[in-house]
JSON list of C-alpha atoms in Angstrom, two decimals:
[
{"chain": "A", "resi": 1, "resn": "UNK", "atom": "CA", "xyz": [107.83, 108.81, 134.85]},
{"chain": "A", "resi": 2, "resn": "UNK", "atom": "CA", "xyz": [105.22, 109.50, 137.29]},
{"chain": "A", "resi": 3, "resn": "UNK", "atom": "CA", "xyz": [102.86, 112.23, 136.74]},
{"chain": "A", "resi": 4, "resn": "UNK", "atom": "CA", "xyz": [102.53, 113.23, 139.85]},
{"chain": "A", "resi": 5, "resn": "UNK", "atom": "CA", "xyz": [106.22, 114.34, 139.93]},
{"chain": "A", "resi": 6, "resn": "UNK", "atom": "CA", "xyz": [107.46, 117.53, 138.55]},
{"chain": "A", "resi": 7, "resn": "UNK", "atom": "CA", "xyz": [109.79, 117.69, 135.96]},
{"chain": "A", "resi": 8, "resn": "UNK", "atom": "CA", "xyz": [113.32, 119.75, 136.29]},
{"chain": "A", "resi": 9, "resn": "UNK", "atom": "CA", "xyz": [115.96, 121.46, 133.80]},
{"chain": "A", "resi": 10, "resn": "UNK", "atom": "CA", "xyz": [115.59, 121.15, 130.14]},
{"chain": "A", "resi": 11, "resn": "UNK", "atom": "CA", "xyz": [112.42, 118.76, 130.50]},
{"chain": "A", "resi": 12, "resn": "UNK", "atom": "CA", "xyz": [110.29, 121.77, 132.62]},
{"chain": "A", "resi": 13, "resn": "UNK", "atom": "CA", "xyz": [111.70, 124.28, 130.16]},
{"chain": "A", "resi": 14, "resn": "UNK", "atom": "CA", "xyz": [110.84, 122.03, 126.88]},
{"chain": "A", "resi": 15, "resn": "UNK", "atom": "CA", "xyz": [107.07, 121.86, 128.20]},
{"chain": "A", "resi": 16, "resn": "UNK", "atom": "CA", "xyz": [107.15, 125.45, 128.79]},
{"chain": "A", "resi": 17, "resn": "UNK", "atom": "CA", "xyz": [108.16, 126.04, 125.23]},
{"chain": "A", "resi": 18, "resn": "UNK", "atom": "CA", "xyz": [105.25, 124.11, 123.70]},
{"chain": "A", "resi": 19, "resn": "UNK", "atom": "CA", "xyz": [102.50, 125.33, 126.25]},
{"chain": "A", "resi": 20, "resn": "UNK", "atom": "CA", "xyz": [103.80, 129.26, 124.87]},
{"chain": "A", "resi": 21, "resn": "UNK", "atom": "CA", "xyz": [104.14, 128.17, 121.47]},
{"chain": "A", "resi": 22, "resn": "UNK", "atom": "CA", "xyz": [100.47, 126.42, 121.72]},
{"chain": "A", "resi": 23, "resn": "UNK", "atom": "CA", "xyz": [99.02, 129.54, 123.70]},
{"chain": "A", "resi": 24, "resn": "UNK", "atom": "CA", "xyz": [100.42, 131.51, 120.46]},
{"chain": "A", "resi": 25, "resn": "UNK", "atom": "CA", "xyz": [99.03, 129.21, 117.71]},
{"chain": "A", "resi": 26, "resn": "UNK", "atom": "CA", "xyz": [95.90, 129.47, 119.39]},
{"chain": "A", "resi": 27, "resn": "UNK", "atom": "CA", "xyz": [95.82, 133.38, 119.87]},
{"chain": "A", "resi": 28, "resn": "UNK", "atom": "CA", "xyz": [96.51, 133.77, 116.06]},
{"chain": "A", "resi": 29, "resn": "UNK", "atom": "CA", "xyz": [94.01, 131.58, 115.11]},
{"chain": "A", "resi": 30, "resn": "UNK", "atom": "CA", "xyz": [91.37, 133.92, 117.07]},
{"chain": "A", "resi": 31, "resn": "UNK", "atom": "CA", "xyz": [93.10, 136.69, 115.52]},
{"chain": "A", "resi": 32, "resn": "UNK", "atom": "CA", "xyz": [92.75, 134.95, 111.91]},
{"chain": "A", "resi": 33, "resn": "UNK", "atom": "CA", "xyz": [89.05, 134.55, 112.12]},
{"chain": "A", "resi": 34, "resn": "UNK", "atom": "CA", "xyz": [88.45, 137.85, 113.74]},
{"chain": "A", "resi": 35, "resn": "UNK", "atom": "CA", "xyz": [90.24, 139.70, 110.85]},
{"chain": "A", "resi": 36, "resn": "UNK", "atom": "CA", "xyz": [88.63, 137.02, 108.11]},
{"chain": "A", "resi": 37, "resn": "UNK", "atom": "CA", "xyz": [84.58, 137.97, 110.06]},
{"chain": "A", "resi": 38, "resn": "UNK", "atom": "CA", "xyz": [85.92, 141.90, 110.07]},
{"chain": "A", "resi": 39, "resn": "UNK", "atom": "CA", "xyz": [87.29, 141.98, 106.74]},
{"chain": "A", "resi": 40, "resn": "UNK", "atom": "CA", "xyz": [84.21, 140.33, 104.87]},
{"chain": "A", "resi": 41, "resn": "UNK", "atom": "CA", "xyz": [82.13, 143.39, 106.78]},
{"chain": "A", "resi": 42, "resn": "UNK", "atom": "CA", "xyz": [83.94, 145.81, 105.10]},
{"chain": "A", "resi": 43, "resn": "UNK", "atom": "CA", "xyz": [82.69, 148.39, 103.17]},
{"chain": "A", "resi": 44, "resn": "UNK", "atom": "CA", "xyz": [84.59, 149.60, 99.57]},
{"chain": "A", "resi": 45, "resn": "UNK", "atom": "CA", "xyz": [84.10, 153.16, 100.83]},
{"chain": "A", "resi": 46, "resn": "UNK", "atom": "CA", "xyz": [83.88, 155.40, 103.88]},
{"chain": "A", "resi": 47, "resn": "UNK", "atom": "CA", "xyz": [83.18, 158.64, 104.22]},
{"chain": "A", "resi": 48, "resn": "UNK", "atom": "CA", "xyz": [85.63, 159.39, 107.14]},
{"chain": "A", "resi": 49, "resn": "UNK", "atom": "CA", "xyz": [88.43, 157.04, 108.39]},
{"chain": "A", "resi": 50, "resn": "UNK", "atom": "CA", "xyz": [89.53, 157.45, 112.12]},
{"chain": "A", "resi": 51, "resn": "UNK", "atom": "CA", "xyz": [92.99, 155.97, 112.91]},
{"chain": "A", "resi": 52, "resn": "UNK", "atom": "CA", "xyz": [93.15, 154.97, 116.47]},
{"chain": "A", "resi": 53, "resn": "UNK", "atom": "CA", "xyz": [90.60, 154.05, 118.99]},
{"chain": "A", "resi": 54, "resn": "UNK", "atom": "CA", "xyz": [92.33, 155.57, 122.10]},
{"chain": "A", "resi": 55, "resn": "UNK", "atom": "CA", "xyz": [90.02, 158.71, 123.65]},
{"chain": "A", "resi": 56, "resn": "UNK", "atom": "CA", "xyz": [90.23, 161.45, 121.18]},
{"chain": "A", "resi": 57, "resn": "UNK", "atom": "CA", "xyz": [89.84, 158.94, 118.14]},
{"chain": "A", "resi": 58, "resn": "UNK", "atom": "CA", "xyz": [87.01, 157.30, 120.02]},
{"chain": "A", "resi": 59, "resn": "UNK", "atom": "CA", "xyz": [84.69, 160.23, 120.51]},
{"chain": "A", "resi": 60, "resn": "UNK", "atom": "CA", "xyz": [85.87, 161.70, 117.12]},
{"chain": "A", "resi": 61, "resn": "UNK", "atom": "CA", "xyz": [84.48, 158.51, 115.35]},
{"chain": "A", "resi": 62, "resn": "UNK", "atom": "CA", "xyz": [80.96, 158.46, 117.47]},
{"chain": "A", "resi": 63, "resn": "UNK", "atom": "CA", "xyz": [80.40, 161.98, 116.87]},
{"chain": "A", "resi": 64, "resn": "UNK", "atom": "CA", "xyz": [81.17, 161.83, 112.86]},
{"chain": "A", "resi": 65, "resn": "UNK", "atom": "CA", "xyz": [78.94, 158.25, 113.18]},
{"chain": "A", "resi": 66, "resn": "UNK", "atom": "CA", "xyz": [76.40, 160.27, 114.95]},
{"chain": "A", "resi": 67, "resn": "UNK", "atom": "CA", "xyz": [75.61, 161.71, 111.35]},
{"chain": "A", "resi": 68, "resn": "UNK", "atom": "CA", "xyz": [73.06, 159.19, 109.76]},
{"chain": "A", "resi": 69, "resn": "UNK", "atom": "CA", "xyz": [74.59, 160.23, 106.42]},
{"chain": "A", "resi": 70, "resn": "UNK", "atom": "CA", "xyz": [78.43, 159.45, 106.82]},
{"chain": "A", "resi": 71, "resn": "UNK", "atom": "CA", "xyz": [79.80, 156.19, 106.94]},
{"chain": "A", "resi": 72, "resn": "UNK", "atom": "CA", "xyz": [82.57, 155.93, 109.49]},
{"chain": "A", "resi": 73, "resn": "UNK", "atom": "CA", "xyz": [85.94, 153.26, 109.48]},
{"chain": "A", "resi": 74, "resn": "UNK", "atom": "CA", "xyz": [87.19, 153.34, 112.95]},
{"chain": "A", "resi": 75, "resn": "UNK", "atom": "CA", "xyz": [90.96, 151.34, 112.83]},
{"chain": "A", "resi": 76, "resn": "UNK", "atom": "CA", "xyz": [92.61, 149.89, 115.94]},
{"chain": "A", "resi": 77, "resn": "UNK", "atom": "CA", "xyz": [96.30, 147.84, 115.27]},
{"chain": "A", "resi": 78, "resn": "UNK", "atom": "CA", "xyz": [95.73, 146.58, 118.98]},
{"chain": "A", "resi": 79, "resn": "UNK", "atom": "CA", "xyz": [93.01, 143.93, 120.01]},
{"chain": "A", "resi": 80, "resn": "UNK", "atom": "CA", "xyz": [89.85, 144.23, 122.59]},
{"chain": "A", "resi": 81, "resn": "UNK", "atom": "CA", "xyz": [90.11, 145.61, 125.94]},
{"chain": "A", "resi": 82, "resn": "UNK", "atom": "CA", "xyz": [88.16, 143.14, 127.37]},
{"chain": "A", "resi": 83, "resn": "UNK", "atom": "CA", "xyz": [90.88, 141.64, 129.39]},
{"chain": "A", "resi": 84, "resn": "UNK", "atom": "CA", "xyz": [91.16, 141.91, 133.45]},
{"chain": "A", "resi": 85, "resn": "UNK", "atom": "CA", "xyz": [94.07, 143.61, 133.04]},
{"chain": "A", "resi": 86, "resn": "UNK", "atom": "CA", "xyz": [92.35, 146.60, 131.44]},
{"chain": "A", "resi": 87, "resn": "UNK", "atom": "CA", "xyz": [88.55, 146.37, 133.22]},
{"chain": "A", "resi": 88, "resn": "UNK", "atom": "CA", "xyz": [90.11, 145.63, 136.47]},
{"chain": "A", "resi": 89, "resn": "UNK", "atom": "CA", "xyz": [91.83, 149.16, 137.64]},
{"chain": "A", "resi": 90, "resn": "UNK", "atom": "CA", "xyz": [93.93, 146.82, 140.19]},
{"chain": "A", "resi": 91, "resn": "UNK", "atom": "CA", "xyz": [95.54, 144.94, 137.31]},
{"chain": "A", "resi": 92, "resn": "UNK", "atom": "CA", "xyz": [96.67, 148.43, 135.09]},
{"chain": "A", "resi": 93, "resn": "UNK", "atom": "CA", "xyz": [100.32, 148.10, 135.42]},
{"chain": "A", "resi": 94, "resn": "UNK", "atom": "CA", "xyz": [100.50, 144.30, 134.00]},
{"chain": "A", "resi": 95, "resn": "UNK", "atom": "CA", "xyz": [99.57, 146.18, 130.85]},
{"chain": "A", "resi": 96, "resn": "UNK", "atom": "CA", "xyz": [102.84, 148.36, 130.75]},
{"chain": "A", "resi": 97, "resn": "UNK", "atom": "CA", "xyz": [105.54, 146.16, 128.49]},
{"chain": "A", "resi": 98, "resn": "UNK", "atom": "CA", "xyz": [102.53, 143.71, 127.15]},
{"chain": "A", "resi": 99, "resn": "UNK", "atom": "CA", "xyz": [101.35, 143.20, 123.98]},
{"chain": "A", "resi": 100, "resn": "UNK", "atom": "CA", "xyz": [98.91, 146.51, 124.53]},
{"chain": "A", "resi": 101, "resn": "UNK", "atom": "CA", "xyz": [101.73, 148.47, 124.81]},
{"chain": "A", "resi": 102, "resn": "UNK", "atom": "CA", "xyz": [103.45, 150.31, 121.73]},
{"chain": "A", "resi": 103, "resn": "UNK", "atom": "CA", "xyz": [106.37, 149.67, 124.28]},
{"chain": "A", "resi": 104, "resn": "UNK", "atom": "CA", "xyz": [108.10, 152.91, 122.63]},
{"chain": "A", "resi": 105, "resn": "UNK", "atom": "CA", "xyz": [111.76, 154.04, 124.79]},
{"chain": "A", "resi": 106, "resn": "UNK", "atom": "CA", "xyz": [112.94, 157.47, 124.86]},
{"chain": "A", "resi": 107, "resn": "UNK", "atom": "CA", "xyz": [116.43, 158.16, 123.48]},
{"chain": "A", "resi": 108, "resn": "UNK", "atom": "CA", "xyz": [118.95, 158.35, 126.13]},
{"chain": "A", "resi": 109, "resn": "UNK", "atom": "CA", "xyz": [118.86, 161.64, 127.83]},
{"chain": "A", "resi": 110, "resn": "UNK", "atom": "CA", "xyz": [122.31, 162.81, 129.38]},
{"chain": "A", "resi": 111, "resn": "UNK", "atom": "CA", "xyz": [120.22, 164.15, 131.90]},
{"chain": "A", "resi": 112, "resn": "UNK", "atom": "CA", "xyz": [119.31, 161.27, 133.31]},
{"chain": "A", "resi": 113, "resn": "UNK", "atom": "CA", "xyz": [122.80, 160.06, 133.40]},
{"chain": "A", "resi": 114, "resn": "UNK", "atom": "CA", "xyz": [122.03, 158.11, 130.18]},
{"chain": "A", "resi": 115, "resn": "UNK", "atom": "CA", "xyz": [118.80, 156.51, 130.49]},
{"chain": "A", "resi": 116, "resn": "UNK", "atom": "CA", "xyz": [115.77, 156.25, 128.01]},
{"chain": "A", "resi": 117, "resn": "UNK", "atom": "CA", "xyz": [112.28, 156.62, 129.87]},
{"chain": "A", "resi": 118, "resn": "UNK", "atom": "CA", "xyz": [109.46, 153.91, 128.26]},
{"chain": "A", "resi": 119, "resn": "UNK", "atom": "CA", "xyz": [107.31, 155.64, 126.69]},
{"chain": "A", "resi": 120, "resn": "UNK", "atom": "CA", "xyz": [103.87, 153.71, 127.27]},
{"chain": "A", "resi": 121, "resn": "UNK", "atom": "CA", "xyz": [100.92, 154.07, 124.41]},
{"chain": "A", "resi": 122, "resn": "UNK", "atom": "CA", "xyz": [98.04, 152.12, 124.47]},
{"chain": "A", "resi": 123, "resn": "UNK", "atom": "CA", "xyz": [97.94, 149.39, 121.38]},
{"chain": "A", "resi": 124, "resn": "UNK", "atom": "CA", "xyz": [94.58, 148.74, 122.20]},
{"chain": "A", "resi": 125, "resn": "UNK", "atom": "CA", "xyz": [90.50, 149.67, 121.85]},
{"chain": "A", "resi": 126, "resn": "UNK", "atom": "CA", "xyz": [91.07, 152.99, 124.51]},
{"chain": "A", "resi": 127, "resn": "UNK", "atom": "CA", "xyz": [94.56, 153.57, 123.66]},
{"chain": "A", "resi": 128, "resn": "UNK", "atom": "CA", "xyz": [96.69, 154.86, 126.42]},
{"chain": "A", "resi": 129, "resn": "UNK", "atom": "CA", "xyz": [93.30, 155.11, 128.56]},
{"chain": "A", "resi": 130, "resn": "UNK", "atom": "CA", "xyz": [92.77, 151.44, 128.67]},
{"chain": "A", "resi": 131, "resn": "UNK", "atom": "CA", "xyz": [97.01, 150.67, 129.78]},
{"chain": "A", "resi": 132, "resn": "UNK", "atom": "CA", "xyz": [96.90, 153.95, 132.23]},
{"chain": "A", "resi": 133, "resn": "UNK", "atom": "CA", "xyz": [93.73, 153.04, 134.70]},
{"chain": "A", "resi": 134, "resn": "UNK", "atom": "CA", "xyz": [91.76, 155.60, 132.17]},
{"chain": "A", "resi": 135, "resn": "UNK", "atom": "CA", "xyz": [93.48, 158.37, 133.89]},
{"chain": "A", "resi": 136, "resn": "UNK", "atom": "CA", "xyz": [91.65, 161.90, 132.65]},
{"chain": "A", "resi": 137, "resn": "UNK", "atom": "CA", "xyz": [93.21, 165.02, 132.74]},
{"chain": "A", "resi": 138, "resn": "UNK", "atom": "CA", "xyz": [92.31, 168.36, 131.80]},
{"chain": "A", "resi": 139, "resn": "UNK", "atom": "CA", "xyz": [94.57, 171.04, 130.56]},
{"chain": "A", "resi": 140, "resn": "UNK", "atom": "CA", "xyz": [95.00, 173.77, 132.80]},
{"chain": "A", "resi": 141, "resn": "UNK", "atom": "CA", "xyz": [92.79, 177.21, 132.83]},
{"chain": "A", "resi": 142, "resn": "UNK", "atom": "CA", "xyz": [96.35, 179.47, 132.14]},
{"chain": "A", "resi": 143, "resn": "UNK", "atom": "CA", "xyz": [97.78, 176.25, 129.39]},
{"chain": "A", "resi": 144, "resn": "UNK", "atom": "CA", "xyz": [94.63, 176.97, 127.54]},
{"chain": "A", "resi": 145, "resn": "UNK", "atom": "CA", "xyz": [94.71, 180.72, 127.55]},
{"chain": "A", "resi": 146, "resn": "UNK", "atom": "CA", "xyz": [98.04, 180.95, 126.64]},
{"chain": "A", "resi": 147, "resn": "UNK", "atom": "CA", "xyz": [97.58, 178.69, 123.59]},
{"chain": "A", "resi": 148, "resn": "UNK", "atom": "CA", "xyz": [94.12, 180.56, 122.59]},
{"chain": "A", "resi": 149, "resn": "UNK", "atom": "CA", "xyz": [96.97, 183.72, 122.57]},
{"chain": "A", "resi": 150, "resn": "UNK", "atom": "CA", "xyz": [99.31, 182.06, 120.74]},
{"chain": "A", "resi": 151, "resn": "UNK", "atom": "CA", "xyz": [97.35, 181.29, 118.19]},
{"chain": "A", "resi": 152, "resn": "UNK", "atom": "CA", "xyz": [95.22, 184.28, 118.23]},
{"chain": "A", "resi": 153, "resn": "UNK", "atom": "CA", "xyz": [92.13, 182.22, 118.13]},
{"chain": "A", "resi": 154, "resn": "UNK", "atom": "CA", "xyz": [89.31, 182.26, 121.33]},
{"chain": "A", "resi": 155, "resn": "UNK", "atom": "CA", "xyz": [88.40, 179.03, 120.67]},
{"chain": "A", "resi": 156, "resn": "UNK", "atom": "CA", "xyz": [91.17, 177.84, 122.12]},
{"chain": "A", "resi": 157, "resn": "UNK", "atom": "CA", "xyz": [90.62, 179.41, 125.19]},
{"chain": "A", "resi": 158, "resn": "UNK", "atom": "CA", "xyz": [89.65, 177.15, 128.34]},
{"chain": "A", "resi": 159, "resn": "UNK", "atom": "CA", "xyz": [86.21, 178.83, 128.13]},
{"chain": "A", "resi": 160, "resn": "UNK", "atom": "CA", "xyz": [85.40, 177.45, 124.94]},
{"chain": "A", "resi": 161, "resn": "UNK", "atom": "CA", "xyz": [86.97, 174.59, 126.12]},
{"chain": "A", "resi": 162, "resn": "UNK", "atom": "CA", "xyz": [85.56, 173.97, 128.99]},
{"chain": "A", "resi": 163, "resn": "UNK", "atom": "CA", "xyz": [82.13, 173.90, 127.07]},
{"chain": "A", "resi": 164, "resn": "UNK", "atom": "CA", "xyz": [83.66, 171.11, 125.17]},
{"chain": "A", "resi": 165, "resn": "UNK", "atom": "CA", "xyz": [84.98, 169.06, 128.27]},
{"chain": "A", "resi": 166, "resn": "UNK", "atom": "CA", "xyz": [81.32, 169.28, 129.95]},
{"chain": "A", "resi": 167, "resn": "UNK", "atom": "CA", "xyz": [80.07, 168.01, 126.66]},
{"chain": "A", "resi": 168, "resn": "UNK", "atom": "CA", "xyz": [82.07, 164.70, 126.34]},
{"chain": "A", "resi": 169, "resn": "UNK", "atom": "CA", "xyz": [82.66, 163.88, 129.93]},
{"chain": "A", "resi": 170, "resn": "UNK", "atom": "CA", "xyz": [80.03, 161.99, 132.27]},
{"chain": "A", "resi": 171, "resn": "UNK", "atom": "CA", "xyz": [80.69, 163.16, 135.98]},
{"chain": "A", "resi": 172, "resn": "UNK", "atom": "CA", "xyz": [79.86, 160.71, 138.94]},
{"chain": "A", "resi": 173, "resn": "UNK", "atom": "CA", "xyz": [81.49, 162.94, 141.34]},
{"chain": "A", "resi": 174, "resn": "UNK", "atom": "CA", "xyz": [79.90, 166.28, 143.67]},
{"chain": "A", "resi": 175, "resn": "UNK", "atom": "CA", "xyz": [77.73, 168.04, 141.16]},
{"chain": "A", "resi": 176, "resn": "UNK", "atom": "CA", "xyz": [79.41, 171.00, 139.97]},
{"chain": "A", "resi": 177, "resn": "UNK", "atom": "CA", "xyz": [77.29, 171.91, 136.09]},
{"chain": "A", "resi": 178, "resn": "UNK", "atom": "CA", "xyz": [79.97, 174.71, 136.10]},
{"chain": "A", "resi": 179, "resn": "UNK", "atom": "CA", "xyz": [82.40, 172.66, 135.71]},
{"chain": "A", "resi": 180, "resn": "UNK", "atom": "CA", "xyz": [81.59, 169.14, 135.29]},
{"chain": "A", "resi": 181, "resn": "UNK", "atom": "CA", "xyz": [79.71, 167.35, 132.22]},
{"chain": "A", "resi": 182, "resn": "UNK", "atom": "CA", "xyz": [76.17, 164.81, 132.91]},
{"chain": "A", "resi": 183, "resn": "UNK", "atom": "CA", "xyz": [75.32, 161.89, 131.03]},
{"chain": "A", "resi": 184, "resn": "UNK", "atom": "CA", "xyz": [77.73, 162.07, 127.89]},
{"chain": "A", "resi": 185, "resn": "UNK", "atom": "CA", "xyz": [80.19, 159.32, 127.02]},
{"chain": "A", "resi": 186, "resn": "UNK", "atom": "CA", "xyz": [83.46, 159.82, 128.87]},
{"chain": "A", "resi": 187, "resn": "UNK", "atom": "CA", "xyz": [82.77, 158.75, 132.64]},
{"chain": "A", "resi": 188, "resn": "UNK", "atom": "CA", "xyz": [84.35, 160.18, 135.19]},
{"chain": "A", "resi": 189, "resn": "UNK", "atom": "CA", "xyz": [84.25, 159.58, 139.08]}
]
């Protein structure tokens, strides 16, 4: 057969097979000597163990590790987000459905004449921040209040919590020190 001419029916789909299958062999070898290089870092003991490396588990795990004295495990199930699908904001809906997606469903709501709603989570370093074009959103002034009531605790009040939100975030917008954070780790524009 000539190469030069393209290949139809169950020859196109055969080659398709073993281009996947050798895409796959060679993602789980990566995967293989990533865990083998991780693993033989490991420590026998941490002092604090952070599940998840989407926003909150993130800054959690740099502010315990900001304590010279603590050891700190920070576990992701989902690989790096150092894909174009993730760093370019253009790209951010290729990640819904993809392998750094939970790809969760909703059970079938009657209604919505039926239908389960996906439920995308991040299975990735940012979690749900890294698949949702790192989308930030602050609770609102009277959803704070009413839970600082609730609970009968000021500290959950969007006062205290605003102190907290100018502490973590890194505002590239109009100055407003009010409101908005400077030079911390969660940029925002």
């Amino acid at each position: 057969m000539d190469a030069n001419v393209e290949t139809t029916g169950t020859e196109g789909n055969e080659r398709e097979r073993q281009e996947r299958h050798a895409g796959t062999a060679d993602f789980i070898e990566r995967v293989r000597i990533n865990q083998q290089k991780l693993t033989a870092e490991l420590k026998a003991h941490y002092d604090f163990i952070v599940c998840g490396s989407g926003s909150s588990g993130s800054v959690v795990a740099r502010r315990l590790a900001e304590n010279p004295d603590v050891s700190v495990l920070l576990l992701e199930a989902g690989g790096g987000d150092d894909v174009p699908e993730v760093m370019e904001a253009d790209k951010w809906a290729l990640n819904l459905g993809s392998e750094r997606d939970w790809n969760f469903q909703a059970q079938p709501n009657p209604h919505l004449n039926g239908r389960s709603i996906p439920l995308d989570m991040g299975k990735v370093l940012g979690g749900g921040s890294s698949i949702n074009v790192r989308a930030w959103s602050r609770g609102h002034k009277s959803d704070w209040d009413f839970f600082a009531s609730e609970a009968g605790d000021p500290g959950w009040s969007y006062e205290s919590v605003l102190k907290i939100y100018r502490r973590i975030e890194d505002w590239h917008g109009v100055p407003d020190p009010k409101y908005r954070g400077l030079a911390a780790s969660a940029y925002q524009s």
